[in-house]
Amino acid sequence: QWDIFLLETGFAAVFYAAAASDDGGPFNWVLRAIAVKFLVMSGAVKVFAECPTWQTLTALEYHFASTCLPTAPAWWFHSLPPVVLRLGTACMFLTELVAPWLLLVPWTAVRRVGCVVQVPLQLGIMLTGNYNWFNLHTLALLLPAWADDDGVSPRLLRKRRWSLLGICLSTTALAYAFLKLFPVEPLLVNNAIPTAWSSSSSSSRWWREDVVR
């Protein structure tokens, strides 16, 4: 996965850098599409795995103890209350499955909201595990989406008040998607099924106690 990710990004970046326009021309959109594909596939693989820990949002309750070479801060994240870890898992799904599509919207303000949403996830992974350049690569791939498309987006959408409207609309859409996918009340109940695609009601914490021992 890492090798393919690096190769396809590097191949598109060659043409992006060689483009005459400041915004990378059409290859700006190619890099944005690569970012969306990677992020959505990262979330989709967790859904289609049909793993009970992802389905019940309990994966983070042991992720920080079993991630790639856990760091010292990983212990503090692992020690967070289960409800916080479940909310974190729900936010991760929102960030990987819903928010990436904002990166393809031809409205700079909306795309930048999509970029900002991705940053905490990548920084959190870097803080709690050692994945080499992987997360830095993902963050760098957000730069084309952050770029201002002065020559593409309509003049109206470049005005300040319309930029603020784009930010409000995109954040509202993300909040609505979160509440539809992850009702808040079940997240607070130990044995509830909090996700829209869950098929299992089992929610055990035996492994966490075992890790602590």
Coordinates of C-alpha atoms in Angstrom, one line a residue:
Q1 CA 0.0 0.0 0.0
W2 CA 2.7 2.5 0.9
D3 CA 4.8 1.8 -2.2
I4 CA 1.8 2.2 -4.5
F5 CA 0.8 5.4 -2.7
L6 CA 4.2 6.8 -3.1
L7 CA 4.5 5.9 -6.8
E8 CA 1.2 7.2 -7.9
T9 CA 1.7 10.5 -5.9
G10 CA 5.2 10.9 -7.3
F11 CA 4.0 10.2 -10.9
A12 CA 1.2 12.8 -10.7
A13 CA 3.5 15.3 -8.9
V14 CA 5.9 15.3 -11.9
F15 CA 3.2 16.7 -14.1
Y16 CA 1.9 18.9 -11.4
A17 CA 5.3 20.6 -10.9
A18 CA 5.8 20.9 -14.6
A19 CA 2.4 22.7 -15.2
A20 CA 2.7 26.2 -16.3
S21 CA 0.0 27.7 -14.0
D22 CA 0.7 28.4 -10.4
D23 CA -2.0 26.0 -9.2
G24 CA -0.7 23.0 -11.1
G25 CA -3.3 23.0 -13.8
P26 CA -5.5 20.0 -14.3
F27 CA -3.0 17.8 -12.3
N28 CA -4.0 19.7 -9.2
W29 CA -7.3 17.8 -9.4
V30 CA -5.4 14.5 -10.1
L31 CA -3.6 14.9 -6.8
R32 CA -6.8 15.8 -5.0
A33 CA -8.5 12.7 -6.4
I34 CA -5.5 10.6 -5.2
A35 CA -6.0 12.0 -1.7
V36 CA -9.7 11.3 -1.7
K37 CA -9.2 7.8 -3.0
F38 CA -6.6 7.0 -0.3
L39 CA -8.6 8.4 2.6
V40 CA -11.9 6.8 1.5
M41 CA -10.3 3.5 1.0
S42 CA -8.7 3.7 4.4
G43 CA -12.1 4.0 6.0
A44 CA -13.8 1.6 3.6
V45 CA -11.4 -1.2 4.5
K46 CA -12.5 -1.0 8.1
V47 CA -16.2 -1.1 7.3
F48 CA -15.9 -4.0 4.8
A49 CA -13.7 -6.0 7.2
E50 CA -16.8 -6.6 9.3
C51 CA -14.7 -6.5 12.4
P52 CA -16.9 -6.2 15.6
T53 CA -14.4 -3.7 17.1
W54 CA -15.0 -1.3 14.2
Q55 CA -18.7 -1.9 14.0
T56 CA -19.2 -1.1 17.7
L57 CA -16.6 1.7 17.7
T58 CA -14.4 -0.1 20.3
A59 CA -11.3 -0.4 18.1
L60 CA -9.4 2.5 19.8
E61 CA -9.8 0.8 23.1
Y62 CA -6.9 -1.4 22.1
H63 CA -5.4 0.3 19.0
F64 CA -3.0 2.5 21.0
A65 CA -1.6 -0.6 22.7
S66 CA -1.1 -2.6 19.5
T67 CA -0.3 0.1 16.9
C68 CA 3.0 0.1 15.0
L69 CA 5.7 0.8 17.6
P70 CA 3.5 2.7 20.1
T71 CA 5.0 6.0 21.4
A72 CA 4.9 7.2 25.0
P73 CA 1.8 9.4 24.4
A74 CA 0.0 6.3 23.2
W75 CA -0.3 5.1 26.8
W76 CA -2.2 8.3 27.7
F77 CA -4.5 7.9 24.8
H78 CA -5.1 4.3 25.7
S79 CA -6.0 5.3 29.2
L80 CA -8.8 7.6 28.1
P81 CA -12.4 6.7 29.1
P82 CA -14.1 4.3 26.7
V83 CA -16.8 6.9 25.7
V84 CA -14.0 9.3 24.5
L85 CA -12.3 6.5 22.5
R86 CA -15.6 5.6 20.9
L87 CA -16.2 9.2 19.9
G88 CA -12.7 9.3 18.5
T89 CA -13.4 6.2 16.4
A90 CA -16.7 7.8 15.1
C91 CA -14.8 11.0 14.2
M92 CA -12.2 8.9 12.4
F93 CA -14.9 7.3 10.3
L94 CA -16.4 10.7 9.5
T95 CA -12.9 12.0 8.6
E96 CA -12.1 9.1 6.3
L97 CA -15.4 8.3 4.7
V98 CA -17.3 11.7 4.5
A99 CA -14.9 14.6 4.8
P100 CA -12.6 13.6 1.9
W101 CA -15.3 14.4 -0.6
L102 CA -15.0 18.0 0.3
L103 CA -11.6 18.0 -1.3
L104 CA -13.2 17.7 -4.7
V105 CA -15.6 20.6 -4.4
P106 CA -14.8 23.5 -6.8
W107 CA -15.1 26.0 -3.9
T108 CA -11.9 26.8 -2.1
A109 CA -13.4 27.6 1.3
V110 CA -15.2 24.2 1.3
R111 CA -12.0 22.3 0.3
R112 CA -10.1 24.0 3.0
V113 CA -12.5 22.8 5.6
G114 CA -11.9 19.3 4.3
C115 CA -8.2 19.8 4.7
V116 CA -8.4 21.1 8.2
V117 CA -10.5 18.1 9.3
Q118 CA -7.8 15.7 8.1
V119 CA -5.0 17.3 10.0
P120 CA -5.9 16.2 13.6
L121 CA -6.3 12.6 12.5
Q122 CA -2.8 12.5 10.8
L123 CA -1.2 14.3 13.7
G124 CA -2.8 11.9 16.2
I125 CA -1.5 8.9 14.3
M126 CA 2.0 10.4 14.2
L127 CA 1.8 11.2 17.9
T128 CA 0.8 7.7 19.0
G129 CA 2.6 5.4 16.5
N130 CA 5.6 5.2 14.2
Y131 CA 4.6 5.1 10.6
N132 CA 7.7 6.8 9.1
W133 CA 6.8 9.3 6.3
F134 CA 3.3 7.9 5.8
N135 CA 1.3 10.6 7.6
L136 CA 3.6 13.4 6.4
H137 CA 2.9 12.1 2.8
T138 CA -0.9 12.3 3.5
L139 CA -0.6 15.9 4.9
A140 CA 1.5 17.0 1.9
L141 CA -1.1 15.6 -0.5
L142 CA -3.6 18.0 1.0
L143 CA -1.7 21.0 -0.3
P144 CA -3.2 20.9 -3.8
A145 CA -6.7 20.8 -2.2
W146 CA -5.8 23.9 -0.1
A147 CA -4.7 25.9 -3.2
D148 CA -6.9 28.7 -4.3
D149 CA -8.5 28.1 -7.8
D150 CA -8.8 31.7 -8.9
G151 CA -8.9 30.7 -12.5
V152 CA -11.5 27.9 -12.0
S153 CA -14.0 28.9 -9.3
P154 CA -16.6 31.5 -10.1
R155 CA -15.8 35.1 -9.1
L156 CA -18.8 35.1 -6.8
L157 CA -17.5 32.2 -4.7
R158 CA -14.2 34.0 -4.1
K159 CA -15.8 36.9 -2.1
R160 CA -15.3 36.8 1.6
R161 CA -19.0 36.4 2.6
W162 CA -19.4 33.5 0.2
S163 CA -16.3 31.9 1.7
L164 CA -17.8 32.1 5.1
L165 CA -21.0 30.6 3.8
G166 CA -19.0 27.7 2.3
I167 CA -17.3 27.1 5.7
C168 CA -20.7 27.1 7.5
L169 CA -22.3 24.8 4.9
S170 CA -19.5 22.3 4.9
T171 CA -19.2 22.1 8.7
T172 CA -23.0 21.8 9.0
A173 CA -23.0 19.0 6.5
L174 CA -20.2 17.1 8.4
A175 CA -22.1 17.5 11.7
Y176 CA -25.3 16.2 10.1
A177 CA -23.5 13.3 8.6
F178 CA -22.0 12.5 12.0
L179 CA -25.3 12.5 13.8
K180 CA -26.9 10.4 11.1
L181 CA -24.2 7.8 11.2
F182 CA -23.4 7.9 14.9
P183 CA -26.4 8.8 17.2
V184 CA -25.0 10.3 20.3
E185 CA -27.1 8.5 22.9
P186 CA -25.9 4.9 21.9
L187 CA -22.3 6.1 22.1
L188 CA -22.8 6.7 25.8
V189 CA -24.2 3.1 26.5
N190 CA -21.6 0.4 26.9
N191 CA -23.4 -2.4 25.0
A192 CA -25.2 -0.3 22.4
I193 CA -24.7 -0.5 18.6
P194 CA -23.6 3.0 17.7
T195 CA -22.9 2.8 14.0
A196 CA -25.3 2.8 11.1
W197 CA -23.7 -0.4 9.6
S198 CA -23.2 -2.5 12.8
S199 CA -24.3 -6.0 12.7
S200 CA -22.9 -7.2 16.0
S201 CA -23.9 -6.1 19.5
S202 CA -20.9 -7.6 21.3
S203 CA -18.8 -5.1 23.1
S204 CA -16.2 -6.6 25.4
R205 CA -13.4 -5.0 27.3
W206 CA -11.6 -8.1 28.5
W207 CA -8.6 -7.4 26.3
R208 CA -8.1 -4.0 27.8
E209 CA -7.9 -5.3 31.3
D210 CA -5.5 -8.0 30.0
V211 CA -3.3 -5.3 28.5
V212 CA -3.2 -3.4 31.7
R213 CA -2.2 -6.5 33.6

